[in-house]
Amino acid sequence: MPGSRTGGRPPVQRAVRRPAAPGSSSDNPVRRLYTRARKAWDRPLTAYYLILGGSLLITVLGLVMVYSASQITALQLSLPGSYFFRKQFMAAAIGGGLMFAASRMPVKLHRALAYPILAGAVFLMALVQVPGIGMAVNGNQNWISLGGSFQIQPSEFGKLALVLWGADLMARKQEKKLLMQWKHMLVPLVPVAFLLLGLIMLGGDMGTAIILTAILFGLLWLAGAPTRLFVGVLSVASAIGVVLIKTSPNRMARLACIGATEPRSGVADCWQAVHGIYALASGGLFGSGLGASVEKWGQLPEAHTDFIFAVTGEELGLAGTLSVLALFAALGYAGIRVAGRTEDPFVRYAAGGVTTWITAQAVINIGAVLGLLPIAGVPLPLFSYGGSALLPTMFAIGLLIAFARDEPAARAALAMRQSRFGRKRAGDSGLGRRSRRWNTMRRRASVARSSGER
């Protein structure tokens, strides 16, 4: 009887599942993929992983390309083929320690380091101009010899000093609600920035001066500078830049090489710019192979420093250069996300300053290699050869990692993962292993008895 089987209850009516509409998101794989990617992109730890993973990938790929691009230069100087690679690897190891230390420092310690780093950078940049201490490289008096083959460029540390000190200054003024007055927004930020720019320009390094100017404008923009004030500072900086370019034949020659496709005779020979284009053009889609560059055999000057992106395009092709661009784009996005989601004014200014620094320097370097901008002589961040540029940049990356970890949602996610890992470790203790082994033996014994075995 039906009633005896069901106990007098009516049969359960299951809902009829209707087929999905043809244009619904459940049947559209592209829509589903987009939804999953957007959810993954909005996770609390996305910026943390982008900064950490992107910076490490750029550094590792940079080490590989430094080794490939510098071999011929080292042999021409009667040095071992791995000479520049070993120095860069040593700088990367030290920079990794600085990045880890910066990522674990609290925000208060970062703010406390702002003034000592600024004072040290100004002292070293002034020391460069002392005869017998400072030394010139490629016509720029911006280096201090540390003995042997080791040199230091203090202007690279000036970028980090301006970011930290400027962020601390603007944060304190915002807490006191002083940024509504234009004089508090400009003083003493702009005079100190001009002091650093003056010390840099005494050595003739206009490329680093442009990066420092970009950092200054980034801080003013984050502080909410009005348009007229922003335009005023930009006009003064542009006028000074025009005068410095007009009074230097070397800078005028670099400006004349924008878009050049063949070497010229005269002051603006454009040899480096043209051979950088040749290297990129001969790479094709996937390049000629790692280590198979032709331009690095004496044709392309500074193949492992300023024009390492050209060697990357020749050996790894369009795929390699687009990968580098994608990593820098991800790093820039993550920095903007950290600056936009925080409520701490110092974190916002510091993250924005570091992001402006790395992004502007990458754009200037890559734009010069592509022939779209004049050759400014600045390295590609985390990628080109040079310990003086790598150390402060990796410390700045550590700042971004610390700020990304300090977000409330990121802290909660990291704490949850640590608690899960701790429970897993507790379950894998000796007592847990012994109890699981004893239970397994009991199950085996019961099975043996039930089957008649002794």
XYZ file of C-alpha atoms in Angstrom:
454
model
C 0.000 0.000 0.000
C 1.321 3.453 -0.665
C 0.162 4.599 2.719
C 2.232 1.945 4.517
C 5.415 2.968 2.757
C 5.025 6.689 3.281
C 3.428 6.601 6.688
C 0.412 8.520 5.444
C 2.492 11.525 4.349
C 1.947 12.999 0.905
C 4.834 12.567 -1.530
C 7.303 15.423 -1.661
C 6.908 17.544 -4.754
C 10.264 18.541 -6.203
C 10.555 21.896 -7.873
C 10.973 21.691 -11.593
C 14.271 23.271 -12.629
C 13.719 25.560 -15.547
C 16.380 25.787 -18.212
C 18.515 28.902 -18.020
C 17.932 31.656 -20.491
C 20.280 31.637 -23.475
C 21.906 34.943 -22.460
C 22.174 34.244 -18.706
C 25.510 34.377 -16.886
C 25.298 30.673 -15.917
C 25.579 29.589 -19.579
C 28.117 32.238 -20.609
C 31.667 31.012 -19.869
C 33.131 34.440 -20.526
C 30.716 35.980 -18.042
C 31.528 33.333 -15.429
C 35.252 33.826 -15.945
C 34.845 37.584 -15.597
C 32.835 37.186 -12.391
C 35.415 34.854 -10.860
C 38.275 37.134 -11.871
C 36.518 40.142 -10.394
C 35.899 38.321 -7.119
C 39.542 37.251 -6.957
C 40.641 40.804 -7.812
C 38.595 42.257 -4.958
C 39.980 39.967 -2.266
C 41.678 41.656 0.715
C 45.130 40.191 -0.008
C 45.180 40.954 -3.740
C 47.331 44.070 -3.384
C 49.696 42.258 -1.011
C 50.274 39.386 -3.424
C 50.577 41.695 -6.433
C 53.249 43.819 -4.759
C 55.193 40.892 -3.344
C 54.930 38.637 -6.376
C 55.317 41.377 -8.984
C 58.411 42.897 -7.392
C 60.087 39.508 -6.927
C 59.363 38.472 -10.516
C 60.748 41.755 -11.870
C 63.881 41.397 -9.736
C 64.504 37.771 -10.731
C 63.911 38.471 -14.418
C 66.175 41.502 -14.096
C 68.959 39.340 -12.672
C 68.644 36.964 -15.638
C 68.755 39.807 -18.147
C 71.653 41.542 -16.369
C 73.651 38.327 -16.653
C 72.788 38.007 -20.341
C 73.304 41.669 -21.281
C 76.496 42.306 -19.304
C 78.650 39.362 -20.363
C 80.155 41.041 -23.411
C 80.784 44.295 -21.577
C 82.541 42.424 -18.783
C 84.752 40.513 -21.221
C 85.640 43.726 -23.044
C 86.852 45.124 -19.724
C 88.953 41.974 -19.116
C 86.616 40.868 -16.332
C 84.842 37.544 -15.734
C 81.619 37.171 -17.686
C 79.549 36.958 -14.492
C 81.171 40.029 -12.878
C 78.195 42.396 -13.125
C 75.738 39.614 -12.345
C 77.502 38.753 -9.098
C 77.471 42.382 -7.975
C 73.794 42.711 -8.865
C 72.980 39.443 -7.087
C 74.759 40.701 -3.962
C 72.802 43.951 -4.119
C 69.547 42.005 -4.611
C 70.319 39.851 -1.559
C 70.959 42.930 0.587
C 67.899 44.617 -0.886
C 65.801 41.558 -0.071
C 66.844 41.897 3.557
C 65.931 45.586 3.501
C 62.580 44.787 1.889
C 61.795 42.159 4.533
C 62.807 44.536 7.341
C 60.703 47.366 5.901
C 57.700 45.061 5.460
C 57.827 44.122 9.165
C 58.351 47.620 10.551
C 55.389 49.417 12.114
C 54.221 52.675 10.593
C 55.553 54.660 13.568
C 59.072 53.413 12.904
C 58.799 54.355 9.231
C 57.822 57.870 10.243
C 60.660 58.023 12.759
C 63.164 57.119 10.017
C 62.028 59.951 7.728
C 64.230 62.713 9.165
C 67.420 60.612 9.609
C 67.163 59.341 6.027
C 66.611 62.883 4.724
C 69.569 64.253 6.686
C 71.805 61.413 5.521
C 70.771 61.835 1.884
C 71.404 65.608 1.933
C 74.806 65.083 3.566
C 75.887 62.469 1.027
C 74.579 64.509 -1.911
C 76.559 67.512 -0.700
C 79.607 65.292 -0.179
C 79.500 64.337 -3.856
C 80.530 67.879 -4.807
C 83.645 67.808 -2.596
C 86.789 67.385 -4.750
C 88.536 64.122 -4.113
C 85.407 62.413 -2.724
C 82.853 62.684 -5.488
C 83.502 61.100 -8.855
C 82.030 61.531 -12.321
C 80.497 58.711 -14.369
C 79.427 59.414 -17.971
C 79.760 63.140 -17.367
C 77.602 63.262 -14.210
C 79.193 64.122 -10.853
C 76.823 62.060 -8.736
C 78.896 59.211 -7.327
C 80.998 58.464 -4.254
C 83.667 55.773 -4.416
C 83.590 53.243 -1.576
C 86.842 51.630 -2.545
C 87.642 49.176 -5.290
C 84.812 48.718 -7.772
C 82.060 49.710 -5.335
C 80.362 53.069 -5.783
C 77.246 54.696 -4.387
C 74.882 57.234 -5.929
C 73.345 59.287 -3.098
C 70.682 60.849 -5.336
C 68.919 57.455 -5.486
C 68.458 57.606 -1.720
C 67.158 61.154 -2.119
C 64.034 59.725 -3.752
C 63.300 57.549 -0.728
C 64.071 60.453 1.606
C 61.626 62.777 -0.164
C 58.873 60.143 -0.106
C 59.191 59.345 3.610
C 59.818 62.876 4.832
C 57.188 64.421 2.561
C 54.584 61.840 3.595
C 55.281 62.419 7.296
C 55.170 66.200 6.842
C 51.890 66.219 4.913
C 50.306 63.715 7.317
C 51.132 65.857 10.362
C 49.768 68.956 8.658
C 46.606 67.148 7.660
C 46.083 65.965 11.233
C 46.317 69.598 12.345
C 44.064 70.694 9.447
C 46.697 73.038 8.012
C 46.564 71.870 4.406
C 43.673 74.194 3.678
C 46.209 77.046 3.535
C 48.453 77.134 0.485
C 51.525 78.302 2.414
C 51.396 75.235 4.676
C 50.973 73.020 1.625
C 54.074 74.441 -0.064
C 56.356 75.215 2.870
C 58.662 73.505 3.681
C 57.917 70.707 1.190
C 58.740 72.628 -1.980
C 61.905 74.387 -0.628
C 63.358 71.069 0.618
C 62.494 69.390 -2.692
C 64.223 72.247 -4.555
C 67.258 71.801 -2.275
C 67.494 68.145 -3.306
C 66.953 69.090 -6.949
C 69.712 71.700 -6.755
C 72.191 69.213 -5.300
C 71.319 66.728 -8.025
C 71.590 69.281 -10.831
C 75.005 70.365 -9.584
C 76.149 66.965 -10.787
C 74.260 67.252 -14.074
C 71.841 64.340 -13.547
C 68.613 65.707 -14.979
C 66.960 62.266 -15.232
C 66.963 61.779 -11.461
C 65.787 65.383 -11.059
C 62.747 64.606 -13.223
C 61.872 61.615 -11.013
C 62.173 63.781 -7.893
C 59.908 66.403 -9.484
C 57.336 63.703 -10.260
C 57.386 62.604 -6.607
C 56.854 66.215 -5.508
C 53.862 66.624 -7.805
C 52.462 63.283 -6.654
C 52.555 64.400 -3.013
C 50.931 67.735 -3.857
C 48.201 65.996 -5.861
C 47.482 63.561 -3.018
C 47.323 66.485 -0.603
C 44.557 68.034 -2.715
C 46.469 71.025 -4.046
C 44.181 73.420 -5.934
C 44.558 73.627 -9.678
C 46.066 77.126 -9.716
C 48.674 76.133 -7.137
C 49.478 72.934 -8.973
C 49.798 74.758 -12.289
C 51.974 77.439 -10.679
C 54.502 74.952 -9.316
C 54.441 73.030 -12.592
C 55.084 76.239 -14.563
C 58.081 77.163 -12.421
C 59.539 73.649 -12.718
C 58.937 73.612 -16.483
C 60.615 77.000 -16.934
C 63.673 75.844 -14.991
C 63.762 72.649 -17.039
C 63.616 74.520 -20.332
C 66.506 76.759 -19.274
C 68.598 73.751 -18.208
C 67.918 71.986 -21.515
C 68.595 75.045 -23.679
C 71.925 75.737 -21.984
C 73.239 72.168 -22.456
C 74.216 70.917 -25.948
C 74.152 67.334 -24.663
C 70.528 67.635 -23.498
C 69.528 69.342 -26.733
C 71.096 66.479 -28.677
C 69.131 63.937 -26.650
C 65.950 65.876 -27.305
C 66.688 65.851 -31.039
C 66.939 62.029 -31.053
C 63.261 61.461 -30.285
C 61.849 59.268 -33.026
C 65.200 58.813 -34.793
C 65.450 55.706 -36.993
C 69.025 55.978 -38.243
C 72.285 57.462 -36.910
C 73.110 61.031 -37.853
C 76.282 63.019 -38.227
C 77.104 65.869 -35.884
C 76.432 66.411 -32.213
C 73.159 64.456 -32.195
C 74.390 61.175 -33.647
C 71.546 59.215 -31.939
C 73.622 56.026 -31.994
C 72.260 54.637 -28.728
C 68.631 55.502 -29.467
C 68.737 53.997 -32.963
C 70.419 50.755 -31.920
C 67.874 50.385 -29.120
C 65.158 50.464 -31.788
C 67.148 47.953 -33.861
C 67.289 45.578 -30.881
C 63.546 45.774 -30.314
C 62.749 45.400 -34.015
C 64.884 42.285 -34.453
C 63.245 40.468 -31.524
C 59.964 39.600 -33.200
C 57.226 37.908 -31.200
C 59.326 35.553 -29.065
C 62.852 36.884 -29.513
C 66.080 35.377 -30.728
C 66.604 33.413 -27.514
C 68.121 34.133 -24.129
C 71.746 35.183 -24.566
C 71.484 35.480 -28.370
C 71.371 39.267 -28.610
C 73.465 40.828 -31.369
C 73.256 44.480 -30.293
C 74.952 43.821 -26.964
C 78.182 42.951 -28.823
C 79.415 46.520 -28.661
C 76.705 48.140 -30.775
C 74.342 49.180 -27.969
C 75.896 51.299 -25.192
C 74.692 50.697 -21.613
C 73.076 47.417 -22.607
C 72.829 46.171 -19.003
C 71.802 49.471 -17.373
C 69.664 52.095 -19.105
C 68.895 50.045 -22.244
C 68.359 46.612 -20.733
C 64.737 46.758 -21.917
C 66.013 46.802 -25.520
C 68.078 43.650 -24.935
C 65.016 42.058 -23.320
C 62.995 42.820 -26.440
C 65.678 41.354 -28.693
C 66.130 38.133 -26.723
C 62.618 37.535 -25.367
C 60.638 39.341 -28.049
C 57.316 41.079 -27.746
C 56.113 38.458 -25.265
C 58.967 39.282 -22.884
C 58.542 43.053 -23.080
C 54.779 42.828 -22.605
C 55.350 40.609 -19.574
C 57.616 43.255 -18.041
C 55.048 45.963 -18.784
C 52.273 43.844 -17.242
C 54.310 43.343 -14.052
C 54.928 47.075 -13.701
C 51.249 47.784 -14.416
C 50.203 45.319 -11.698
C 52.670 46.875 -9.284
C 51.347 50.356 -10.041
C 47.732 49.262 -9.646
C 48.463 47.611 -6.311
C 50.194 50.750 -5.030
C 47.243 52.925 -6.058
C 44.855 50.469 -4.401
C 46.803 50.589 -1.126
C 46.859 54.401 -1.201
C 43.154 54.604 -1.993
C 41.846 52.174 0.632
C 43.747 53.324 3.698
C 42.527 55.784 6.298
C 46.009 56.639 7.572
C 47.226 59.849 5.872
C 50.893 58.877 6.152
C 50.231 55.533 4.477
C 48.291 57.250 1.696
C 51.040 59.794 0.984
C 53.890 57.283 1.273
C 52.189 54.642 -0.890
C 51.259 57.262 -3.473
C 54.790 58.669 -3.473
C 56.416 55.254 -3.937
C 53.965 54.354 -6.703
C 54.617 57.666 -8.478
C 58.372 57.139 -8.162
C 58.449 53.607 -9.605
C 55.831 54.255 -12.295
C 57.366 57.528 -13.504
C 60.860 56.046 -13.633
C 59.646 52.993 -15.554
C 57.754 55.173 -18.051
C 60.768 57.455 -18.613
C 63.159 54.537 -19.118
C 60.886 52.518 -21.414
C 59.808 55.648 -23.303
C 63.459 56.483 -24.014
C 64.156 52.946 -25.279
C 61.096 53.118 -27.555
C 62.217 56.486 -28.923
C 59.183 58.320 -27.548
C 61.081 60.316 -24.884
C 64.597 61.727 -24.665
C 67.243 59.510 -23.104
C 67.293 60.578 -19.444
C 69.844 58.074 -18.153
C 67.614 56.550 -15.466
C 67.563 52.778 -14.837
C 64.501 50.563 -15.053
C 63.404 50.011 -11.425
C 64.259 46.580 -9.970
C 65.409 45.475 -13.427
C 68.506 47.360 -14.567
C 71.998 46.873 -13.190
C 72.920 49.138 -10.284
C 72.978 48.511 -6.567
C 72.499 52.178 -5.653
C 69.153 52.169 -7.437
C 68.127 48.676 -6.328
C 68.576 49.070 -2.557
C 66.269 52.085 -1.935
C 63.742 50.751 -4.440
C 63.462 47.401 -2.650
C 63.136 49.213 0.674
C 60.289 51.230 -0.869
C 58.658 47.987 -2.046
C 58.898 46.791 1.553
C 56.956 49.901 2.565
C 54.168 49.005 0.139
C 54.096 45.421 1.442
C 53.838 46.664 5.029
C 51.019 49.028 4.102
C 49.164 46.295 2.187
C 49.434 43.950 5.176
C 48.204 46.682 7.510
C 44.777 47.041 5.869
C 42.024 45.876 8.264
C 40.635 43.293 5.833
C 44.126 42.047 4.978
C 45.026 41.731 8.671
C 41.887 39.695 9.294
C 42.606 37.421 6.322
C 46.206 36.865 7.403
C 45.128 36.163 10.994
C 42.576 33.631 9.760
C 45.198 31.865 7.654
C 47.643 31.797 10.544
C 45.012 30.337 12.865
C 44.179 27.624 10.335
C 47.847 26.847 9.885
C 48.283 26.700 13.650
C 45.417 24.228 14.043
C 46.861 22.109 11.295
C 50.245 22.097 12.968
C 48.631 21.212 16.304
C 46.852 18.284 14.692
C 50.169 17.051 13.295
C 51.804 16.844 16.729
C 53.245 13.622 18.111
C 50.174 12.892 20.233
C 47.883 13.313 17.234
C 50.030 11.032 15.113
C 50.105 8.350 17.842
C 46.321 8.491 18.290
C 45.719 8.147 14.553
C 48.189 5.233 14.373
C 46.411 3.496 17.321
C 42.993 3.965 15.704
C 44.324 2.516 12.447
C 45.661 -0.543 14.269
C 42.296 -1.049 15.992
C 40.461 -0.918 12.646
C 42.863 -3.453 11.137
C 42.399 -5.795 14.122
C 38.601 -5.639 13.923
C 38.675 -6.420 10.221
C 40.965 -9.414 10.821
C 38.658 -10.854 13.514
C 35.551 -10.422 11.397
C 37.119 -12.314 8.485
C 38.090 -15.324 10.653
C 41.841 -14.683 10.592
C 44.012 -15.090 13.695
